[in-house]
Amino acid sequence: MTLPDTPSIPVGADRTFQVDLRGLVDLLSHHLYSSPRVYLRELLQNAVDALTARHGLEPVAPADAFGIRLYADGSVVRVEDDGVGLTEADVHTFLATIGRSSKRAEQIAEQRADFIGQFGIGLLSCFLVADEIHVLSRSARTPDAPVVEWRGRGDGSYTVRTLPASARPRPGTTVTLTPRADAGEWTRPVHVHALARHFGSLLRHPVTFDDGTGGPGVPVNPEPAPWSRTYPTPGSRSRALAAYGEEVFGFTPLDTIELDLPAVGLKGIACVLPEAVPAGRRHGHRVHVKGMLLSEQAGEILPEWAFFVRCVVDAESLRPTASRESLYEDDTLAAVRDALTERLRAWIARTAAGDPDLLNRFLQAHHLAVKSLAVHDDEILRMLLPWLPFETTDGHATLDEFARTHRTVLVTSSVEEFRQVAAIASAAGLGVVNGGYTYDRELVHRLPEIRPEVSVADLDPATLTAHLDPVDRETELAAAAYLALARDALALFDCDVALRTFQPASAPALLLDSREARHERTRSQLAREQQGGLWGDILGHLRQEAPRAQLILNQLNPLVRTAVTIDEPELARTSAEALYGQAAMLSRRPLKPAESSLINRSFLDLLAHALRKDS
């Protein structure tokens, strides 16, 4: 790399950053980094970059020939590496880079793509916890290179001088921080060790930690990533990966899925959650870039439907953002996301084909996630739709089981509608599926693609009413007076009343009233109330003939047979209101204030009538 000419400045003289350093540190702490703890990650990253460059100079050197050593004793924090080192010209160039990159936030991101930008911004991050940074460095590019000392202070001044080679006998860099008193949370020995383990457990270079107590350095990353190790058997490998997933995420995976994308140097595992999670909740995934932990909340690496897994991966080619705490959304990330999606699909396919017990446990926990995938993935739809559980009039069953007994499958548009008709439809021999849950109605309608002999249709009130038996003419005439009073009493709710016979006989009444019908009646009522105004004209144009609710009374029920013989008009009205209230509650839909009031009033009126009769 060709470096720009450096002005001749007396060695050891004070210099000043050509930026407002305090303002830049404030920018970093409030707008770039999420926490001061990133200072150690940045120092580790600088050391890793230096080691990478050193290996480029000496490619035949063993992988563990060069390493990183951390030291923290409560008064200082020191990071030492055996990397490529810096010359005095390098130091000036890096400081110039800091000055340029601070002028515009987007330039910071650009500088991160190479060593210079990483070193500059990484070094500045140390001012989040320290007022002084001391750097000793010796370049490995020249055998007799001098040692360069750089000392930067929080007031924006710095000094640079050269020292004899004896000040640092070997090439590399040592960065020493003098922590501020208020930075103990991040710079005490126990915390430095924990941060080093957190960020650097998968680094490919050896890293050790010394707390200053005189003992030997403790390895920070004693073993390579679990997917990079060799195991005696496939079973032992699977157990080791599951144990690592449990260590990282805190749960025992239902299964682990190995992830390997050689094109971008990505390896890792996806851990299948053993329990269901709320739909749409996106768990964060642990993403390492070249061994360094980038983020624990990288939700963007997998599609939204994959909320049944949590991943930990290490990649070579993914591009971090300026903060190095998330991934840059580019074509590479999009390609990785697509490739990982295929890995999850392949795992589902293998499980469906070869491990029915695991498939059953998986679907019990994650059927909603699979349904969301099946909506958009024809292959998964064909493979798993027959095995997915649905709520039906035969209880919870798979569509494959349900279709064996019902060649015509009816599906409701809401949970509320299913609750209204389930018992009656079951007694009538109708096969109804609850389509009110997310994805269910759309998936049930696609069943004929897999089972052509089955037909699927939406359930509407007319379909159900057609399966209710009419009463004979004499019974209808005898109940005519009561039905007229009942219709009048329930006119407030735009509800018609009819008399039919249906099973089970224990059900006195069935209320057929869809959500769409209620919305249409509400709109019609608003139009009437706003008659003459601009809003009324708009609603009037939208208004159609408002569909009415239907209260179907069951002639087979003893309570109904008694009610239709009541000849006292007020008592007849009250009994009709009570039957309506009971049917509304059985439908399990939210009651309107007027309906709640009607239920209370009808109960009190019936109680008062009973008391008067007894007296």
XYZ file of C-alpha atoms in Angstrom:
615
model
C 0.000 0.000 0.000
C 1.389 3.443 -0.927
C 1.159 5.887 1.948
C 0.761 9.659 1.544
C 3.680 11.906 2.390
C 3.840 12.742 6.090
C 4.725 16.316 7.155
C 8.055 16.692 8.945
C 7.183 17.222 12.593
C 9.738 17.021 15.389
C 9.647 13.640 17.089
C 7.957 13.799 20.501
C 6.136 17.073 19.772
C 2.468 17.410 20.719
C -0.024 17.114 17.881
C -3.764 17.676 17.860
C -6.452 15.662 16.100
C -7.922 17.646 13.245
C -11.423 16.990 14.595
C -13.457 17.686 17.695
C -12.478 14.454 19.454
C -15.000 14.764 22.270
C -17.763 15.352 19.735
C -16.650 12.325 17.742
C -16.572 10.107 20.837
C -20.060 11.343 21.690
C -21.136 10.390 18.166
C -19.672 6.917 18.591
C -21.247 6.301 21.989
C -24.701 7.628 21.193
C -25.165 6.865 17.504
C -22.780 4.091 16.468
C -22.112 1.738 19.363
C -24.777 0.247 21.623
C -22.523 -0.007 24.690
C -19.032 1.015 25.887
C -18.198 -2.700 26.120
C -17.459 -2.712 22.380
C -14.060 -1.150 23.082
C -12.643 -4.608 23.817
C -14.204 -6.091 20.693
C -12.625 -3.314 18.620
C -9.210 -3.891 20.166
C -9.524 -7.626 19.569
C -10.587 -6.960 15.987
C -7.607 -4.687 15.395
C -5.350 -7.419 16.774
C -6.978 -10.057 14.549
C -6.538 -7.826 11.489
C -2.866 -7.361 12.386
C -2.385 -11.123 12.753
C -4.103 -11.698 9.405
C -1.668 -9.282 7.766
C 1.281 -10.953 9.557
C 0.257 -14.342 8.195
C 0.120 -12.717 4.767
C 3.770 -11.755 5.195
C 4.744 -15.174 6.576
C 2.301 -17.672 5.024
C 4.370 -20.721 6.037
C 4.232 -19.857 9.745
C 2.073 -22.230 11.856
C -1.453 -21.012 12.566
C -0.721 -20.774 16.301
C 2.682 -19.099 15.926
C 1.192 -15.680 16.567
C -1.434 -14.815 19.161
C -3.201 -12.226 21.291
C -2.651 -11.611 25.009
C -5.013 -9.676 27.254
C -4.111 -8.207 30.626
C -6.315 -6.424 33.159
C -5.494 -5.845 36.826
C -7.973 -3.081 37.694
C -5.620 -0.203 36.934
C -4.865 -0.862 33.265
C -6.259 -2.871 30.370
C -3.715 -4.114 27.861
C -4.114 -5.914 24.531
C -0.932 -7.250 22.925
C -0.663 -9.001 19.556
C 2.070 -10.521 17.395
C 0.659 -8.937 14.285
C 2.149 -6.976 11.441
C 2.786 -3.883 13.572
C 2.846 -0.185 12.637
C 5.378 2.279 11.377
C 5.346 5.950 12.268
C 3.934 6.703 8.813
C 1.176 4.155 9.464
C 0.219 5.904 12.688
C -0.040 9.299 11.007
C -2.055 7.797 8.168
C -4.473 6.188 10.603
C -4.955 9.456 12.462
C -5.596 11.256 9.184
C -8.171 8.582 8.385
C -9.905 9.298 11.693
C -10.079 12.962 10.810
C -11.584 12.318 7.396
C -13.981 9.611 8.506
C -15.443 11.731 11.277
C -16.729 14.406 8.944
C -19.594 12.305 7.612
C -21.215 9.272 9.196
C -21.428 7.355 5.940
C -17.680 7.689 5.438
C -17.160 5.811 8.685
C -18.889 2.807 7.128
C -16.709 3.085 4.036
C -13.517 3.165 6.094
C -14.541 -0.004 7.942
C -13.991 -2.080 4.824
C -10.166 -1.989 5.140
C -7.577 -2.257 7.892
C -6.955 1.480 8.134
C -10.584 2.350 8.841
C -10.961 -0.533 11.278
C -7.876 0.500 13.203
C -8.802 4.167 13.360
C -12.384 3.839 14.534
C -11.518 0.860 16.739
C -8.869 2.885 18.522
C -11.233 5.798 19.058
C -13.754 3.454 20.706
C -11.323 3.138 23.623
C -12.083 6.731 24.583
C -15.498 5.432 25.662
C -13.827 3.970 28.764
C -10.422 5.705 29.026
C -8.959 9.211 28.937
C -5.564 8.029 27.683
C -4.487 5.405 25.164
C -0.897 4.246 24.895
C 0.297 2.315 21.827
C 3.663 0.621 21.329
C 4.169 -0.959 17.921
C 6.940 -2.472 15.858
C 6.492 -3.278 12.193
C 7.188 -6.784 10.922
C 7.692 -5.512 7.376
C 11.253 -4.345 8.127
C 13.645 -6.505 10.201
C 15.279 -3.566 11.998
C 12.162 -1.401 12.276
C 12.125 0.968 15.264
C 9.429 0.886 17.939
C 6.816 3.621 17.558
C 5.089 5.019 20.634
C 1.764 6.825 20.250
C 0.013 8.372 23.233
C -3.449 9.872 22.749
C -5.442 11.842 25.289
C -9.115 12.619 25.673
C -8.541 16.352 25.197
C -7.688 15.692 21.550
C -3.881 15.877 21.782
C -1.414 13.117 21.035
C 2.326 12.513 20.798
C 4.340 10.244 18.535
C 7.964 9.235 19.046
C 10.312 6.410 18.092
C 12.042 4.239 20.680
C 14.906 1.759 20.556
C 14.149 -1.778 19.404
C 14.672 -2.979 22.983
C 11.394 -1.276 23.977
C 9.591 -4.077 22.101
C 11.866 -6.903 20.958
C 9.294 -8.618 18.727
C 7.032 -7.226 15.994
C 3.460 -6.503 16.949
C 1.364 -3.958 18.826
C 0.504 -3.326 22.455
C -2.430 -1.051 23.357
C -2.689 0.009 26.997
C -5.671 1.869 28.431
C -5.880 3.818 31.668
C -9.571 3.432 32.526
C -11.673 6.246 33.879
C -13.090 5.810 37.371
C -16.630 5.513 35.997
C -15.678 2.717 33.564
C -15.128 -0.028 36.124
C -18.160 -1.939 34.883
C -16.272 -2.645 31.657
C -12.602 -2.668 32.720
C -12.378 -4.752 35.902
C -10.472 -8.019 35.337
C -13.510 -10.283 35.700
C -15.460 -8.170 33.228
C -12.617 -7.975 30.713
C -12.304 -11.762 30.800
C -16.074 -12.184 30.343
C -16.104 -9.738 27.425
C -13.167 -11.520 25.813
C -15.011 -14.849 26.066
C -18.198 -13.242 24.791
C -16.678 -11.665 21.701
C -13.726 -13.944 20.982
C -14.683 -17.531 21.856
C -14.607 -18.562 18.159
C -11.522 -16.605 17.056
C -9.099 -18.646 14.964
C -5.971 -17.161 16.661
C -4.985 -18.143 20.223
C -6.120 -15.591 22.815
C -5.111 -15.683 26.489
C -6.107 -13.587 29.499
C -4.005 -12.586 32.527
C -5.602 -10.914 35.558
C -2.298 -9.858 37.103
C -2.405 -12.282 40.015
C 0.702 -14.144 38.890
C -0.943 -17.243 37.486
C -0.604 -18.496 33.916
C -2.690 -16.925 31.212
C -6.148 -18.440 30.810
C -7.163 -19.471 27.265
C -10.100 -17.420 26.027
C -10.793 -19.707 23.047
C -9.307 -23.074 24.015
C -11.174 -25.046 21.335
C -12.192 -24.370 17.743
C -15.863 -23.971 16.848
C -17.759 -27.234 17.501
C -18.625 -27.694 13.813
C -14.918 -27.493 12.932
C -13.888 -30.357 15.242
C -13.724 -34.036 14.373
C -15.808 -36.627 16.220
C -15.575 -40.419 16.360
C -19.192 -41.016 15.265
C -22.077 -39.043 13.726
C -23.992 -39.531 16.958
C -21.254 -37.954 19.066
C -21.082 -35.039 16.636
C -24.830 -34.523 16.862
C -24.708 -34.605 20.673
C -21.804 -32.154 20.765
C -23.597 -29.679 18.505
C -26.773 -29.972 20.606
C -24.743 -29.379 23.784
C -23.177 -26.274 22.227
C -26.621 -25.003 21.236
C -27.837 -25.528 24.797
C -24.785 -23.674 26.165
C -25.309 -20.715 23.845
C -29.104 -20.406 23.904
C -30.133 -21.990 27.212
C -32.500 -24.674 25.868
C -32.118 -28.267 24.736
C -32.738 -28.252 20.967
C -35.392 -30.511 19.514
C -32.832 -31.081 16.781
C -29.791 -29.325 15.323
C -29.374 -28.491 11.646
C -25.828 -28.075 10.342
C -25.312 -25.027 8.130
C -22.467 -24.964 5.623
C -22.187 -22.461 2.760
C -18.658 -22.762 1.319
C -19.205 -19.928 -1.177
C -19.264 -17.352 1.641
C -17.250 -19.328 4.178
C -20.243 -19.783 6.478
C -20.573 -22.614 8.981
C -22.781 -23.081 12.014
C -25.919 -24.675 13.373
C -29.621 -23.937 13.611
C -31.206 -25.151 16.852
C -34.875 -26.145 16.615
C -36.786 -24.721 19.561
C -38.514 -27.405 21.659
C -41.541 -25.207 22.360
C -43.796 -22.990 20.297
C -43.183 -19.259 20.153
C -45.707 -16.525 19.337
C -46.190 -16.077 15.600
C -44.115 -13.260 14.184
C -41.653 -13.079 17.071
C -38.231 -13.050 15.490
C -35.513 -14.466 17.690
C -32.073 -12.995 17.340
C -29.327 -15.152 15.871
C -25.655 -15.127 16.881
C -23.485 -14.125 13.936
C -19.690 -14.218 14.023
C -17.618 -12.729 11.236
C -14.185 -14.366 10.908
C -14.623 -15.699 14.426
C -15.504 -12.363 16.081
C -18.998 -12.066 17.502
C -20.847 -9.455 15.509
C -24.383 -9.655 16.891
C -26.629 -11.730 19.101
C -29.762 -10.243 17.523
C -29.142 -10.679 13.792
C -32.702 -11.489 12.799
C -32.040 -10.548 9.180
C -30.040 -13.684 8.433
C -33.193 -15.857 8.210
C -36.685 -15.227 6.778
C -39.532 -14.211 9.085
C -41.226 -17.622 8.967
C -38.169 -19.327 10.507
C -39.051 -18.335 14.063
C -38.842 -21.980 15.149
C -35.017 -21.967 15.072
C -32.157 -19.985 16.538
C -28.850 -19.959 14.714
C -25.210 -19.458 15.570
C -22.978 -19.039 12.511
C -19.487 -17.896 11.606
C -18.956 -16.368 8.181
C -16.076 -14.959 6.160
C -17.836 -12.775 3.606
C -20.765 -11.124 5.367
C -20.377 -7.380 5.583
C -20.895 -5.672 8.959
C -22.342 -2.206 9.317
C -20.254 0.691 10.611
C -21.030 -0.216 14.235
C -20.041 -3.855 13.618
C -23.177 -4.841 15.542
C -25.426 -5.866 12.645
C -25.209 -6.990 9.029
C -25.244 -4.767 5.978
C -28.212 -5.578 3.750
C -26.647 -6.363 0.389
C -26.754 -9.031 -2.313
C -24.458 -11.337 -0.340
C -26.722 -11.285 2.719
C -29.776 -11.888 0.513
C -28.058 -14.884 -1.094
C -27.079 -16.267 2.327
C -30.635 -15.876 3.560
C -31.974 -17.763 0.529
C -29.407 -20.538 0.941
C -30.161 -20.959 4.657
C -33.868 -21.066 3.804
C -33.148 -24.028 1.514
C -31.284 -25.756 4.342
C -34.325 -25.458 6.606
C -36.632 -26.756 3.868
C -34.319 -29.694 3.267
C -34.342 -30.542 6.989
C -38.156 -30.533 7.039
C -38.192 -32.784 3.959
C -35.726 -35.252 5.493
C -37.637 -35.321 8.764
C -40.971 -35.905 7.010
C -39.488 -38.728 4.948
C -37.402 -40.503 7.557
C -38.299 -39.622 11.141
C -42.067 -39.556 11.792
C -41.589 -39.345 15.571
C -39.436 -36.213 15.288
C -41.852 -34.807 12.701
C -44.776 -35.288 15.075
C -42.949 -33.582 17.962
C -41.886 -30.777 15.654
C -45.397 -30.170 14.321
C -46.926 -30.289 17.791
C -44.686 -27.400 18.772
C -44.346 -25.482 15.502
C -47.340 -26.174 13.273
C -47.980 -22.439 12.929
C -44.469 -21.822 11.587
C -44.847 -24.687 9.128
C -48.247 -23.359 8.035
C -46.730 -19.967 7.316
C -44.062 -21.688 5.212
C -46.555 -23.931 3.399
C -48.592 -20.889 2.294
C -45.662 -19.723 0.153
C -43.830 -22.980 -0.553
C -45.577 -25.519 -2.778
C -43.060 -28.244 -1.970
C -43.633 -27.950 1.782
C -47.375 -27.699 1.137
C -47.447 -31.017 -0.727
C -45.169 -32.629 1.807
C -46.713 -31.536 5.089
C -50.243 -30.184 4.596
C -51.888 -33.592 5.188
C -49.964 -33.877 8.483
C -50.783 -30.454 9.896
C -53.310 -30.291 12.770
C -56.513 -28.225 12.453
C -59.506 -27.625 14.693
C -62.497 -29.421 13.185
C -65.966 -30.633 14.067
C -64.307 -34.012 14.702
C -61.902 -32.444 17.212
C -58.271 -31.627 16.509
C -57.248 -33.699 13.515
C -54.923 -33.650 10.530
C -56.461 -32.815 7.178
C -55.548 -36.306 5.967
C -57.600 -37.886 8.770
C -60.475 -35.444 8.316
C -60.680 -35.913 4.534
C -61.101 -39.669 4.935
C -64.531 -39.183 6.512
C -65.593 -35.918 4.835
C -65.286 -35.691 1.054
C -66.792 -32.198 1.241
C -64.904 -29.989 3.657
C -66.490 -26.732 4.800
C -64.306 -24.005 6.280
C -65.371 -21.034 8.401
C -63.973 -17.554 7.966
C -63.536 -16.870 11.690
C -63.084 -18.624 15.014
C -66.326 -17.045 16.197
C -68.281 -18.535 13.304
C -66.835 -21.973 14.022
C -67.837 -21.706 17.683
C -71.394 -20.860 16.660
C -71.917 -23.825 14.366
C -69.542 -26.565 15.544
C -71.950 -28.587 17.692
C -74.868 -28.286 15.259
C -72.734 -29.042 12.185
C -71.207 -32.072 13.871
C -74.654 -33.467 14.760
C -75.777 -32.862 11.168
C -72.802 -34.811 9.818
C -71.137 -31.777 8.237
C -67.340 -31.649 8.146
C -66.320 -28.123 9.179
C -62.777 -26.817 9.752
C -62.058 -23.723 11.810
C -60.502 -21.334 9.294
C -60.267 -18.410 11.677
C -56.658 -18.929 12.700
C -53.720 -17.485 10.793
C -53.113 -19.321 7.483
C -55.741 -22.046 8.162
C -58.499 -20.969 5.760
C -56.041 -20.437 2.899
C -54.370 -23.794 3.489
C -57.630 -25.774 3.740
C -58.717 -24.347 0.393
C -55.532 -25.774 -1.141
C -56.288 -29.319 0.048
C -57.727 -30.403 -3.363
C -54.272 -29.780 -4.881
C -53.079 -32.772 -2.862
C -56.336 -34.720 -2.441
C -58.256 -34.136 -5.726
C -61.131 -36.298 -4.523
C -61.919 -33.756 -1.767
C -63.873 -30.549 -2.373
C -63.583 -27.475 -0.146
C -66.096 -24.644 0.221
C -66.666 -21.733 2.571
C -69.389 -22.287 5.139
C -72.241 -19.788 5.040
C -75.438 -19.620 7.126
C -77.544 -20.827 4.214
C -75.489 -24.016 3.964
C -76.048 -24.839 7.608
C -79.718 -23.817 7.615
C -80.338 -26.147 4.689
C -79.271 -29.056 6.900
C -81.744 -28.140 9.668
C -85.075 -29.940 9.448
C -88.226 -27.791 9.197
C -91.060 -28.356 11.690
C -94.440 -29.597 10.489
C -97.085 -27.077 9.423
C -99.275 -27.494 12.520
C -96.336 -26.827 14.866
C -95.340 -23.789 12.798
C -98.869 -22.338 12.976
C -99.119 -23.010 16.713
C -95.889 -21.117 17.319
C -96.664 -18.234 14.939
C -97.826 -15.823 17.636
C -94.771 -16.473 19.788
C -92.404 -16.097 16.827
C -93.991 -12.745 15.941
C -93.469 -11.461 19.505
C -89.885 -12.796 19.487
C -89.089 -11.013 16.206
C -90.465 -7.775 17.592
C -88.459 -8.140 20.810
C -85.225 -8.765 18.890
C -85.730 -6.129 16.191
C -83.219 -3.968 18.047
C -80.541 -6.451 16.997
C -81.741 -6.867 13.378
C -82.435 -10.492 14.205
C -84.960 -12.787 12.558
C -86.400 -15.795 14.430
C -87.207 -19.221 12.970
C -88.255 -22.598 14.342
C -86.431 -25.748 13.216
C -85.430 -29.174 14.539
C -81.795 -30.166 14.872
C -79.376 -32.126 16.970
C -78.242 -32.008 19.668
C -81.602 -31.621 21.347
C -79.846 -30.106 24.370
C -79.135 -26.938 22.321
C -82.178 -24.637 22.659
C -81.122 -22.114 20.002
C -78.495 -21.336 17.384
C -77.478 -17.757 16.570
C -76.208 -17.337 13.000
C -74.578 -13.946 12.721
C -71.305 -13.456 10.859
C -68.836 -10.673 11.569
C -69.344 -9.299 8.059
C -73.094 -9.123 8.594
C -72.641 -7.199 11.851
C -70.247 -4.764 10.158
C -72.753 -4.186 7.353
C -75.579 -3.513 9.846
C -73.363 -1.100 11.792
C -72.549 0.785 8.593
C -76.229 0.934 7.665
C -77.090 2.264 11.103
C -74.431 4.978 10.803
C -75.839 5.967 7.419
C -79.313 6.343 8.921
C -77.985 8.407 11.831
C -76.011 10.678 9.495
C -78.842 11.033 6.980
C -78.538 14.299 5.076
C -74.882 14.965 5.867
C -71.871 14.439 3.638
C -70.834 11.339 5.599
C -74.374 10.019 5.349
C -74.314 10.433 1.562
C -71.037 8.502 1.342
C -72.290 5.675 3.536
C -75.594 5.682 1.744
C -73.868 4.957 -1.551
C -72.003 2.080 0.098
C -75.093 0.690 1.778
C -76.528 -2.578 0.647
C -79.451 -4.538 1.989
C -78.160 -5.223 5.484
C -78.017 -8.984 6.201
C -79.905 -9.977 9.322
C -78.874 -12.294 12.096
C -80.918 -15.463 12.587
C -81.974 -16.991 15.892
C -82.904 -20.594 15.086
C -85.009 -22.138 17.877
C -84.776 -25.914 18.320
C -88.196 -27.544 18.517
C -86.567 -30.686 19.921
C -85.478 -28.797 23.041
C -87.924 -28.963 26.014
C -87.279 -25.311 26.943
C -88.228 -24.132 23.456
C -91.319 -26.339 23.315
C -92.468 -24.707 26.551
C -91.565 -21.184 25.447
C -93.576 -21.267 22.199
C -96.750 -22.042 24.196
C -96.486 -18.901 26.374
C -99.556 -16.727 25.851
C -98.512 -13.764 28.033
C -96.976 -11.225 25.620
C -94.451 -9.738 28.064
C -93.307 -13.130 29.311
C -93.017 -14.359 25.716
C -90.846 -11.379 24.813
C -88.689 -11.913 27.907
C -88.190 -15.615 27.126
C -87.187 -14.782 23.556
C -84.661 -12.252 24.851
C -83.290 -14.881 27.255
C -82.924 -17.429 24.443
C -81.141 -14.845 22.302
C -78.787 -13.946 25.160
C -77.947 -17.591 25.815
C -77.246 -18.237 22.126
C -75.080 -15.074 21.920
C -72.982 -16.223 24.883
C -72.588 -19.730 23.426
C -71.243 -18.169 20.217
C -68.293 -16.841 22.291
C -68.142 -13.593 20.425
C -67.766 -10.264 22.264
C -71.133 -8.998 23.463
C -72.279 -5.494 22.661
C -73.385 -3.331 25.632
C -77.021 -3.627 24.512
C -76.758 -7.425 24.486
C -75.231 -7.531 27.962
C -78.008 -5.289 29.194
C -80.627 -7.516 27.532
C -79.234 -10.645 29.210
C -79.315 -9.031 32.652
C -82.792 -7.593 32.135
C -84.299 -10.835 30.825
C -82.873 -12.781 33.774
C -84.300 -10.294 36.284
C -87.678 -10.239 34.522
C -87.902 -14.043 34.552
C -86.943 -14.090 38.229
C -89.537 -11.443 39.035
C -92.200 -13.391 37.126
C -91.358 -16.569 39.049
C -91.575 -14.733 42.377
C -94.938 -13.206 41.501
C -96.263 -16.619 40.472
C -95.125 -18.196 43.756
C -96.742 -15.473 45.819
